[in-house]
Tab-separated table of C-alpha atoms and ligand atoms in Angstrom:
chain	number	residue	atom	x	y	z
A	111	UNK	CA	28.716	21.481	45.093
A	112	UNK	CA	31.833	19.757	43.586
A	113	UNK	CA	31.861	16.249	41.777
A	114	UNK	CA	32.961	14.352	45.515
A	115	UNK	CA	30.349	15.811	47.396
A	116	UNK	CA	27.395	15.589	44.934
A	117	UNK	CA	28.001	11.647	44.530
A	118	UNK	CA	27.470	11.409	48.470
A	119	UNK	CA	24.678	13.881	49.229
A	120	UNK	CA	22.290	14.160	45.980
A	121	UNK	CA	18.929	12.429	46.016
A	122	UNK	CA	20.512	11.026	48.849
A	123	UNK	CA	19.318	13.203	51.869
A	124	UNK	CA	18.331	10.915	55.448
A	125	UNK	CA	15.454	8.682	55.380
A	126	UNK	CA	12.409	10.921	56.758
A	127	UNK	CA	10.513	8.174	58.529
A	128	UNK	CA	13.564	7.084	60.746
A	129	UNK	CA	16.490	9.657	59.418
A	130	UNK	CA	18.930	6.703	57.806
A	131	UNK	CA	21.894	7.818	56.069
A	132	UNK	CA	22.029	5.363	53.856
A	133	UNK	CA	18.938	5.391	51.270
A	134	UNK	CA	16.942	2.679	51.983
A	135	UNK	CA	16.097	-0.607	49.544
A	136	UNK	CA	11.963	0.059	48.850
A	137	UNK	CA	11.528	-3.548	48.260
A	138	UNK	CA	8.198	-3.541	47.502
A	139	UNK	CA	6.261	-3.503	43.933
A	140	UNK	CA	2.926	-1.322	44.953
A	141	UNK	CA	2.381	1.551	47.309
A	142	UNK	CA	-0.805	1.729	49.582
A	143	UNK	CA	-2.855	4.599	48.256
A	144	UNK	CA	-4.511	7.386	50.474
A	145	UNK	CA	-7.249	7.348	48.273
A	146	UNK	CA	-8.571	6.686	44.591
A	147	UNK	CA	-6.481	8.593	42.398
A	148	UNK	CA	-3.952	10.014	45.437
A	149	UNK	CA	-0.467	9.124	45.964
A	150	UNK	CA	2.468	9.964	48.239
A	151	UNK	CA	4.390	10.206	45.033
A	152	UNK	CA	4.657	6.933	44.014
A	153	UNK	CA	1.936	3.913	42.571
A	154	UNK	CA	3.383	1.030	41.294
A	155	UNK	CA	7.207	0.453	41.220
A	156	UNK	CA	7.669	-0.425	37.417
A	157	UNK	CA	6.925	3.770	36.696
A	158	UNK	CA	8.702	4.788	40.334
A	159	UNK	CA	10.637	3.878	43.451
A	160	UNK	CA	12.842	5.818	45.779
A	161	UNK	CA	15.584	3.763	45.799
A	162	UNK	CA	15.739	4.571	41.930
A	163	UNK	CA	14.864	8.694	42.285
A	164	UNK	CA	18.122	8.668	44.367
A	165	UNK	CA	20.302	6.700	42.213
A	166	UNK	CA	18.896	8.951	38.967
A	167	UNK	CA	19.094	11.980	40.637
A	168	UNK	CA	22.200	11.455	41.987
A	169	UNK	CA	23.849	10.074	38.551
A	170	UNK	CA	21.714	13.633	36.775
A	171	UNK	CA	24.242	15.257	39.220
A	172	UNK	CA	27.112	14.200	38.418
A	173	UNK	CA	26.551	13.833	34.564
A	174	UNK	CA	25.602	17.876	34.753
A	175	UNK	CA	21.956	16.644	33.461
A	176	UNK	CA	18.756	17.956	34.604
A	177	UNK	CA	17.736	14.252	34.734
A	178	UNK	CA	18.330	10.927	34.258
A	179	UNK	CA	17.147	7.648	34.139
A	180	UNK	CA	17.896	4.267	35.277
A	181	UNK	CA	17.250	0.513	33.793
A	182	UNK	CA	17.851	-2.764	34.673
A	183	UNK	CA	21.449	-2.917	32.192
A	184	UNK	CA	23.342	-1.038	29.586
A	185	UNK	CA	21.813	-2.163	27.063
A	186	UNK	CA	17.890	-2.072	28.459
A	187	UNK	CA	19.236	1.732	28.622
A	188	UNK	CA	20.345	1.492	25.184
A	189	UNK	CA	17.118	-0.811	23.637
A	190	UNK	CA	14.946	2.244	25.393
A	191	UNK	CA	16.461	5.233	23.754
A	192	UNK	CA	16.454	3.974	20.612
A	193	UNK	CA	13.014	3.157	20.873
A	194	UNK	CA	12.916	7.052	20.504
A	195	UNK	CA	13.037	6.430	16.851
A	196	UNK	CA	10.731	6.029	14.218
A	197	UNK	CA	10.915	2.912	11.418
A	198	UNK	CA	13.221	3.860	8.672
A	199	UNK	CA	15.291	6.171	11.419
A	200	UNK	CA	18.871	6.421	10.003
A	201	UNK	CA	21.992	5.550	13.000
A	202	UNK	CA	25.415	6.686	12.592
A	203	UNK	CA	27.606	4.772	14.719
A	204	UNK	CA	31.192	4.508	15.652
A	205	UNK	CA	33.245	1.698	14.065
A	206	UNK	CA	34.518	0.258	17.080
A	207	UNK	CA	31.448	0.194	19.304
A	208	UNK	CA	30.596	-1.928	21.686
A	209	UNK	CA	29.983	-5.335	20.159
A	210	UNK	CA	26.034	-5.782	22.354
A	211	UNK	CA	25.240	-2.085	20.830
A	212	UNK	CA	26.279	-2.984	17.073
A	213	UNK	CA	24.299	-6.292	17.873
A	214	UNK	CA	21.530	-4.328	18.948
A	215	UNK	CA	21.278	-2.375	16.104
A	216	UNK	CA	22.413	-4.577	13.310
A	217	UNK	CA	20.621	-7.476	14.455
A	218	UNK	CA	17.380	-6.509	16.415
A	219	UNK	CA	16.712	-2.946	15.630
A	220	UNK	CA	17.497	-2.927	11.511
A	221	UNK	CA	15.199	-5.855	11.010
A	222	UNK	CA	12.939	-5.593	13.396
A	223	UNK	CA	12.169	-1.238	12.237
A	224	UNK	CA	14.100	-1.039	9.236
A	225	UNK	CA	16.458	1.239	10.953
A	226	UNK	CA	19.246	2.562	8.839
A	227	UNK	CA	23.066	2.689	9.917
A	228	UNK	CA	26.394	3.254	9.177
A	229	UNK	CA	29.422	2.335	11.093
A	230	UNK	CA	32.151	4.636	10.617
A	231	UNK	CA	35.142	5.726	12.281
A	232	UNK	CA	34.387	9.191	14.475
A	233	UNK	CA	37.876	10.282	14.785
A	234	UNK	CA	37.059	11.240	10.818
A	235	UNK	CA	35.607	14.206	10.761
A	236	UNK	CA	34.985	14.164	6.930
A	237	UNK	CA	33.468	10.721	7.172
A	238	UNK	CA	31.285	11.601	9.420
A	239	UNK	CA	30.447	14.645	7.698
A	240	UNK	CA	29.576	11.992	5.031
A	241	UNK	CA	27.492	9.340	6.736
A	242	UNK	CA	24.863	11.783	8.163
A	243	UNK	CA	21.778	12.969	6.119
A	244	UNK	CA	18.212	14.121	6.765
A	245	UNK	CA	16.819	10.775	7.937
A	246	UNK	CA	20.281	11.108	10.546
A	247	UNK	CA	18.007	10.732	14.335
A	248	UNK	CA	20.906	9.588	16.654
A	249	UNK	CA	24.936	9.916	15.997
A	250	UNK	CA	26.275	7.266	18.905
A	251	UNK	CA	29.424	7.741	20.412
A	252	UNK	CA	31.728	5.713	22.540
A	253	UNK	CA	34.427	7.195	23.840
A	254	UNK	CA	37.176	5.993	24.671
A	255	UNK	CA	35.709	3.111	22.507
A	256	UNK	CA	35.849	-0.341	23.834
A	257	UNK	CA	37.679	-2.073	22.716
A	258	UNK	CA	40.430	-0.248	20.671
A	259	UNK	CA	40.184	2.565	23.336
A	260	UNK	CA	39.697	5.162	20.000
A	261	UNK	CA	38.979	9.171	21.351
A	262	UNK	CA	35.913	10.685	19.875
A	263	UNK	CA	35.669	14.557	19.928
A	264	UNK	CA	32.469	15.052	21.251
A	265	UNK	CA	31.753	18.508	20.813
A	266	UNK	CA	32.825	18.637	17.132
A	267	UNK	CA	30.646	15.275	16.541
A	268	UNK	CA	27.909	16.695	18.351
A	269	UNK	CA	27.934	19.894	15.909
A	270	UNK	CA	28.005	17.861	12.837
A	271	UNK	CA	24.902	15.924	14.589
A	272	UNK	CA	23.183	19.372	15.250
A	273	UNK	CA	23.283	20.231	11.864
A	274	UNK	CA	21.264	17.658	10.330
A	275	UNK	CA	18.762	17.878	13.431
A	276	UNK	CA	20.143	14.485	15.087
A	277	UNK	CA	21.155	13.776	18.548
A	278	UNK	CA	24.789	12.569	19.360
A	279	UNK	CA	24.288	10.310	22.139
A	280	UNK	CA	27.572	9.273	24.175
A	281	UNK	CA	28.059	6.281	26.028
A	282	UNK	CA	30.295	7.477	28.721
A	283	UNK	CA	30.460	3.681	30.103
A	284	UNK	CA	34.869	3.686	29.832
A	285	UNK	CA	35.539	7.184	31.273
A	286	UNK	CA	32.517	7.749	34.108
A	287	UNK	CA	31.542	11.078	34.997
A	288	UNK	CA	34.401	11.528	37.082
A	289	UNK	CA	36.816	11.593	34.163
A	290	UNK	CA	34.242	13.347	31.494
A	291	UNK	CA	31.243	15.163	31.084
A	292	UNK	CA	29.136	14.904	27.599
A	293	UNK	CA	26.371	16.769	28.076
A	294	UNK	CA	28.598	20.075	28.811
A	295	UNK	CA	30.318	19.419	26.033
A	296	UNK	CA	27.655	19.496	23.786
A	297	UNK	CA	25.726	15.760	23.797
A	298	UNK	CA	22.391	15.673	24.018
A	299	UNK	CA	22.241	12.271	26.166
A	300	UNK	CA	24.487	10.225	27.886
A	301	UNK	CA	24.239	6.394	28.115
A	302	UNK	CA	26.186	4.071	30.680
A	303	UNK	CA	26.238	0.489	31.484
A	304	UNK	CA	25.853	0.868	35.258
A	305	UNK	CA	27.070	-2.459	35.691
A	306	UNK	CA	31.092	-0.748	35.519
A	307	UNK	CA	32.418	2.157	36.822
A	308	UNK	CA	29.170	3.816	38.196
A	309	UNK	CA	28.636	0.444	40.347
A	310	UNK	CA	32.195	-0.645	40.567
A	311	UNK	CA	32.690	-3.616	42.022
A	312	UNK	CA	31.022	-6.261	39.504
A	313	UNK	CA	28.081	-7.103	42.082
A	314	UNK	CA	25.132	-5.515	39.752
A	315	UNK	CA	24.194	-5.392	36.196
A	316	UNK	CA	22.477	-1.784	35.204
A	317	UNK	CA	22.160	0.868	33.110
A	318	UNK	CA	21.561	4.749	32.801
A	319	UNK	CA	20.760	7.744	30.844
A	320	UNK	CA	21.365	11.486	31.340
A	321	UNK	CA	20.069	14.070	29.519
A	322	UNK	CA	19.094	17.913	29.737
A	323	UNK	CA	17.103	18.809	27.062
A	324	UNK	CA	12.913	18.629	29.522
A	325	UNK	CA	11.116	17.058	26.483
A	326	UNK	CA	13.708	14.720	25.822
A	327	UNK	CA	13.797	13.209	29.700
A	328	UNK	CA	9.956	12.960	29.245
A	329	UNK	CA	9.764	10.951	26.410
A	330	UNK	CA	12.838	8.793	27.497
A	331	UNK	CA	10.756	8.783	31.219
A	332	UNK	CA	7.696	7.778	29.630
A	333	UNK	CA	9.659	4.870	27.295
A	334	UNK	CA	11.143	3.569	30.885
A	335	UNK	CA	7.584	2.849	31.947
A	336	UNK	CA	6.176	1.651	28.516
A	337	UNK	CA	9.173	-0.267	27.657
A	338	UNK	CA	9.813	-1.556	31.366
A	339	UNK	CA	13.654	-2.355	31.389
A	340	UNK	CA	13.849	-1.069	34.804
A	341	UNK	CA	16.285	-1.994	37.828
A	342	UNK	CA	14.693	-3.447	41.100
A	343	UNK	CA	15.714	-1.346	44.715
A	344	UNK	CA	18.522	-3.409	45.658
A	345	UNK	CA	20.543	-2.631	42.021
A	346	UNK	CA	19.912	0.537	42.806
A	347	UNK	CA	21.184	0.504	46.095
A	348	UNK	CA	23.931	-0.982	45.139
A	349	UNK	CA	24.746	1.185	41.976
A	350	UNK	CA	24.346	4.508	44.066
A	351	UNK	CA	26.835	2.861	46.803
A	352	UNK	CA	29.510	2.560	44.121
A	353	UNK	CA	28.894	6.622	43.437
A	354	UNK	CA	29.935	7.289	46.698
A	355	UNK	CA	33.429	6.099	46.112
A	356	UNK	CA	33.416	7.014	42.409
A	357	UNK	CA	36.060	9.766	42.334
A	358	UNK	CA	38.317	7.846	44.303
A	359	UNK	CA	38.167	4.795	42.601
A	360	UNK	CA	38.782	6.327	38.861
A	361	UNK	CA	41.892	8.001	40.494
A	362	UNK	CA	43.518	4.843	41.400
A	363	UNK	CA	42.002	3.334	38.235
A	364	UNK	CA	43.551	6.107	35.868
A	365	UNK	CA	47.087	5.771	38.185
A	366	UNK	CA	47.535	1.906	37.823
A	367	UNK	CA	46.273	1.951	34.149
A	368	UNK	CA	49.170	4.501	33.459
A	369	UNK	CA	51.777	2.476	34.931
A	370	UNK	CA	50.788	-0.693	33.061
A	371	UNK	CA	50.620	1.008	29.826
A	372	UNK	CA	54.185	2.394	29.977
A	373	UNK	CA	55.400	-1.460	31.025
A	374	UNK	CA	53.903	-2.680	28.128
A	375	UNK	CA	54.684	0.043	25.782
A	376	UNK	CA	58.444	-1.240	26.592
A	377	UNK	CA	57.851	-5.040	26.748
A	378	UNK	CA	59.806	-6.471	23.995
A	379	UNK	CA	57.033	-9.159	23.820
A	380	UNK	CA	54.244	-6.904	23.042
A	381	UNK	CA	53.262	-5.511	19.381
A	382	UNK	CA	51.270	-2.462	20.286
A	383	UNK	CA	49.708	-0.610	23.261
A	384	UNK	CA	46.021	1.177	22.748
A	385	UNK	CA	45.991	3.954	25.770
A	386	UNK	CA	44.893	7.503	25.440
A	387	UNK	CA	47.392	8.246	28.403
A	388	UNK	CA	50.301	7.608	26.029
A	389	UNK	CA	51.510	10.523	24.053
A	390	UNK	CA	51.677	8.518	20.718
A	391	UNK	CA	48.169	7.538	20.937
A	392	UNK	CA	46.524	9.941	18.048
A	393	UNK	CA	43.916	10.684	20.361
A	394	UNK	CA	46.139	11.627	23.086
A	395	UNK	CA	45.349	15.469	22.728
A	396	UNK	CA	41.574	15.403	22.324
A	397	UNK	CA	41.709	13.034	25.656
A	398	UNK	CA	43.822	15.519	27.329
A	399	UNK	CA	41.402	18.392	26.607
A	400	UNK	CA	37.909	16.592	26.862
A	401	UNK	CA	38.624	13.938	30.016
A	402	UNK	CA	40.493	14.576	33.393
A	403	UNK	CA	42.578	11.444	33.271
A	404	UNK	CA	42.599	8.679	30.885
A	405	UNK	CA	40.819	6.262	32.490
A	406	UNK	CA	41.475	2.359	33.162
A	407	UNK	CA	41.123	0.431	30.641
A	408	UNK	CA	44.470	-0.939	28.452
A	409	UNK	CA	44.419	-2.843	25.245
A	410	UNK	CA	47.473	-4.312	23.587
A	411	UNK	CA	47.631	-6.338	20.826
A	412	UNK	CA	50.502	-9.491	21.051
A	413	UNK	CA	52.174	-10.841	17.892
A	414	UNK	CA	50.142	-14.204	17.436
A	415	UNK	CA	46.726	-14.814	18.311
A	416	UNK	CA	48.130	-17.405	20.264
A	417	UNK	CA	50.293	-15.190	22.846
A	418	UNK	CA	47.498	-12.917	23.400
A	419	UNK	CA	45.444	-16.130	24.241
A	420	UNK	CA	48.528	-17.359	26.815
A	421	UNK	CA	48.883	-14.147	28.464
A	422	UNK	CA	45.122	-14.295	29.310
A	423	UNK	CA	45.119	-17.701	31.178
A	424	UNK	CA	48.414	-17.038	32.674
A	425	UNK	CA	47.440	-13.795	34.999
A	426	UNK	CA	46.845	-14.411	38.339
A	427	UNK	CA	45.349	-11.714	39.880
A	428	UNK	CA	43.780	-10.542	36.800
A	429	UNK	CA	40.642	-12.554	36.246
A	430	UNK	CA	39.874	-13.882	32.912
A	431	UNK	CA	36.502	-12.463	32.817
A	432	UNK	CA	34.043	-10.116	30.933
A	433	UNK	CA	33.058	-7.046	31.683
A	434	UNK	CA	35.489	-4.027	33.298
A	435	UNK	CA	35.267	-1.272	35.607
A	436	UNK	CA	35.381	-3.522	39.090
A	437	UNK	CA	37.852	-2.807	41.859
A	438	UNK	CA	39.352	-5.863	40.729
A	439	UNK	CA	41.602	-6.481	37.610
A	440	UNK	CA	40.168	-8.071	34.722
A	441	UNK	CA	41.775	-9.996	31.263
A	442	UNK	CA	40.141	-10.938	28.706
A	443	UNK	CA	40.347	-11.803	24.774
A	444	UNK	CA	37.920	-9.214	22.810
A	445	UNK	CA	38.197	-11.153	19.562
A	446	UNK	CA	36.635	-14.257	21.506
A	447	UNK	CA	34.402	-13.238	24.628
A	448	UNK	CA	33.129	-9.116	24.548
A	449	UNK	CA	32.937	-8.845	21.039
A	450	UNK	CA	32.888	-12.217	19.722
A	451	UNK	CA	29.351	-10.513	18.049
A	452	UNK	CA	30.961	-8.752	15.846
A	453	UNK	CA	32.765	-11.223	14.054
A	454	UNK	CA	33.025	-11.092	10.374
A	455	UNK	CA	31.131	-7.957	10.541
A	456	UNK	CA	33.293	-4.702	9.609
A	457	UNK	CA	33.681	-4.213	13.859
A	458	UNK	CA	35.873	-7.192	14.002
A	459	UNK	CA	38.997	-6.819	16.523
A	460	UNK	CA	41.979	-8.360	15.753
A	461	UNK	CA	42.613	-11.931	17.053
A	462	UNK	CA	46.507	-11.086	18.852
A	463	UNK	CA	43.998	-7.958	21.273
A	464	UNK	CA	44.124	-8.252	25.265
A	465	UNK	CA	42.095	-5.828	27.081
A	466	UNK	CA	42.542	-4.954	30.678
A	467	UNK	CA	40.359	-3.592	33.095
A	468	UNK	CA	42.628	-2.263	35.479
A	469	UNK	CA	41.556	-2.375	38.926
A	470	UNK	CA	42.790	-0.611	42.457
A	471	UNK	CA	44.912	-3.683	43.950
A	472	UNK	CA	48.601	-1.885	44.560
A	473	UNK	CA	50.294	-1.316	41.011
A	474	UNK	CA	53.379	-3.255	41.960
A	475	UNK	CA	51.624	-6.184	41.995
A	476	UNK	CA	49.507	-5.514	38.995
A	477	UNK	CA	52.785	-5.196	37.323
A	478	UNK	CA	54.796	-7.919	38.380
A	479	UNK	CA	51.677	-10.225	37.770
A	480	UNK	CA	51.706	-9.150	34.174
A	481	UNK	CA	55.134	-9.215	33.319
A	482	UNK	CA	55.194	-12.974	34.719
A	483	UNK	CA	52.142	-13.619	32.326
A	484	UNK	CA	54.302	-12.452	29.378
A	485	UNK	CA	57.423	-14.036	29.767
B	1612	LIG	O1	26.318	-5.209	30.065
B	1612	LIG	P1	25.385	-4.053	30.103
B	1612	LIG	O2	25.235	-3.427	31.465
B	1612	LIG	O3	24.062	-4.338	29.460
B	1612	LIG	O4	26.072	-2.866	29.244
B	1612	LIG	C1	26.337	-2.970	27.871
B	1612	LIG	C2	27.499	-2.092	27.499
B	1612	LIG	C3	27.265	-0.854	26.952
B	1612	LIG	N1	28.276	-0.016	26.606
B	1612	LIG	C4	29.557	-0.365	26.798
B	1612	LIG	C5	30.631	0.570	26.399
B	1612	LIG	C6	29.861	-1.598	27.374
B	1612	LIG	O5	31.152	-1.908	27.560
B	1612	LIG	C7	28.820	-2.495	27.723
B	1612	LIG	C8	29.097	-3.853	28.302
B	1612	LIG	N2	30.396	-4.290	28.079
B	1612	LIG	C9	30.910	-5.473	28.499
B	1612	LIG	C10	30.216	-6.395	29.170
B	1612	LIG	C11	32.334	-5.709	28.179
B	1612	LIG	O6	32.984	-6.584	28.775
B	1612	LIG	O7	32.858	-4.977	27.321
């Protein structure tokens, strides 16, 4: 079954009590038991519900896994796997990750386990080669990163991983499924805020994570229950709606994203374009071998910190908002709303950086709305 079809009909087969198409929101938090110690599959809706077994199975699909996951936001999904990890667990991460996970880690998880890390950048092979050792559990990889829109190799990270007996987790959040597929390419899991491109229309907050590897799903299945960061029916509902548009969406998404980065690249007004659709990006060729378009997010960087702060008030159609991935185009200012928790750290973006989500609205609009914004 192809990538279209999968995100329509997997885990999602009719109702069998009254044959709906459309998986139905199990809006309860128990299940009436045939008898002590019986079930019809499911107990108490924190461990299971079938709203959720179609949304994971559907998402295992499409990520190539032989399972996944699902939690109540990215970074529930993210606070879970790492509770994989024992105290004194060394993290290599990349240098331009998303500011929640570096918060996560640096913040919560370090003092809180005495987990180790190192931030480095992952498009250096030798520096990464550097930063792993034997305590190495987890290399974590965003790509395209968010918010510099950096291309990670993931199959030659994932080797140097292997080697010291880690896992290289990718968080697949900016490209989706649609555009690339970790675990064939070598990644042991894959993480994603649900809340973006899986959902896709920034109505639900959620997370997920795919894996292959049996033992691994069982211990991350057993952390969903023990931990308890799980999604209730309706995000689920919601989240598996979005799949069913998916491919569609990330085609127009990759299309208008395109056409706005080649109108910056030319705008006399901007500095510097980050997307790994242009053929000067120094990613460009990994993107073009390990993703199927290069997705729909833009970042440019203006000359003052001021411009790039005008530009993002003056869009009309682009909301000034967090978050990406939506049908509808976002602006926003990295250095002071995404990743405003990673200031003064060695994440820190510069202060002139826009990033764009760019949404499906026609691109002549998109276009004219931006170049009025930068005049
Ligand atoms: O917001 P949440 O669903 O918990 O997901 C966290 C997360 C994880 N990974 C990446 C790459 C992300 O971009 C995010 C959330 N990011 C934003 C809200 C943002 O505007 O960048």
């Amino acid at each position: 079954m192809r990538f279209e079809t999968k995100a329509i009909h997997v885990g999602q087969d009719p109702d069998p009590t009254y044959g709906a198409v459309s998986v139905p929101i199990y809006q309860t938090s128990t299940y009436a038991q045939p008898g002590v110690g019986e079930s019809k599959g499911y107990e108490y809706a924190r461990t299971g519900n079938p709203t959720r077994t179609a949304l994971q199975e559907a998402v295992a699909a499409l990520e190539e896994g032989a399972g996944a996951l699902a939690f109540s936001s990215g970074m529930g999904a993210e606070a879970t796997f790492f509770s994989l990890l024992q105290a004194g667990a060394h993290v290599v991460l990349g240098d331009d990750v998303y500011g929640g996970t570096y918060r996560l880690v640096s913040k919560v998880l370090a003092p809180s386990m005495g987990l180790e890390f190192d931030a480095v950048d992952l498009t250096d092979v030798e520096a990464v080669k550097k930063a792993v050792r034997d305590e190495t559990r987890v290399v974590w990889v965003e790509t395209p990163t968010n918010p510099l829109l950096k291309i990670v190799d993931i199959a030659e990270i994932a080797e140097i991983a292997h080697e010291v007996g880690a896992w290289c987790a990718v968080d697949n959040t900016f490209a989706s499924p649609y555009l690339q597929r970790p675990l064939t390419l070598g990644a042991d899991a894959v993480i994603h805020s649900a809340t973006k491109y899986l959902g896709g229309h920034s109505d639900v907050v959620g997370g997920v994570i795919a894996a292959n590897d049996s033992q691994l799903l069982e211990r991350l299945g057993f952390l969903q229950n023990a931990v308890g960061a799980v999604p209730g029916p309706q995000d689920c509902f919601l989240v598996l709606r979005g799949l069913k548009t998916l491919a569609l969406r990330m085609e127009a998404h990759c299309r208008n994203a395109g056409r706005i980065a080649e109108m910056l690249a030319g705008h006399p007004k901007v500095k510097r374009v980050y997307y790994p659709g242009l053929p000067e990006h120094p990613g460009h060729d990994v993107a073009a071998r390990q993703m199927s378009g290069f997705g729909g997010m833009v970042s440019f960087e203006m000359e003052t910190e001021q411009e790039a702060l005008d530009v993002c008030t003056r869009t009309k159609l682009f909301f000034l908002a967090e978050s990406l991935g939506g049908v509808e185009s976002l602006i926003e200012h990295p250095g002071r709303m995404t990743h405003a928790s990673v200031a003064g750290s060695p994440l820190e973006v510069p202060a002139t950086l826009v990033r764009l989500s760019v949404g499906i609205e026609h691109p002549e609009d998109l276009l004219e709305d931006l170049r009025q914004a930068l005049a």
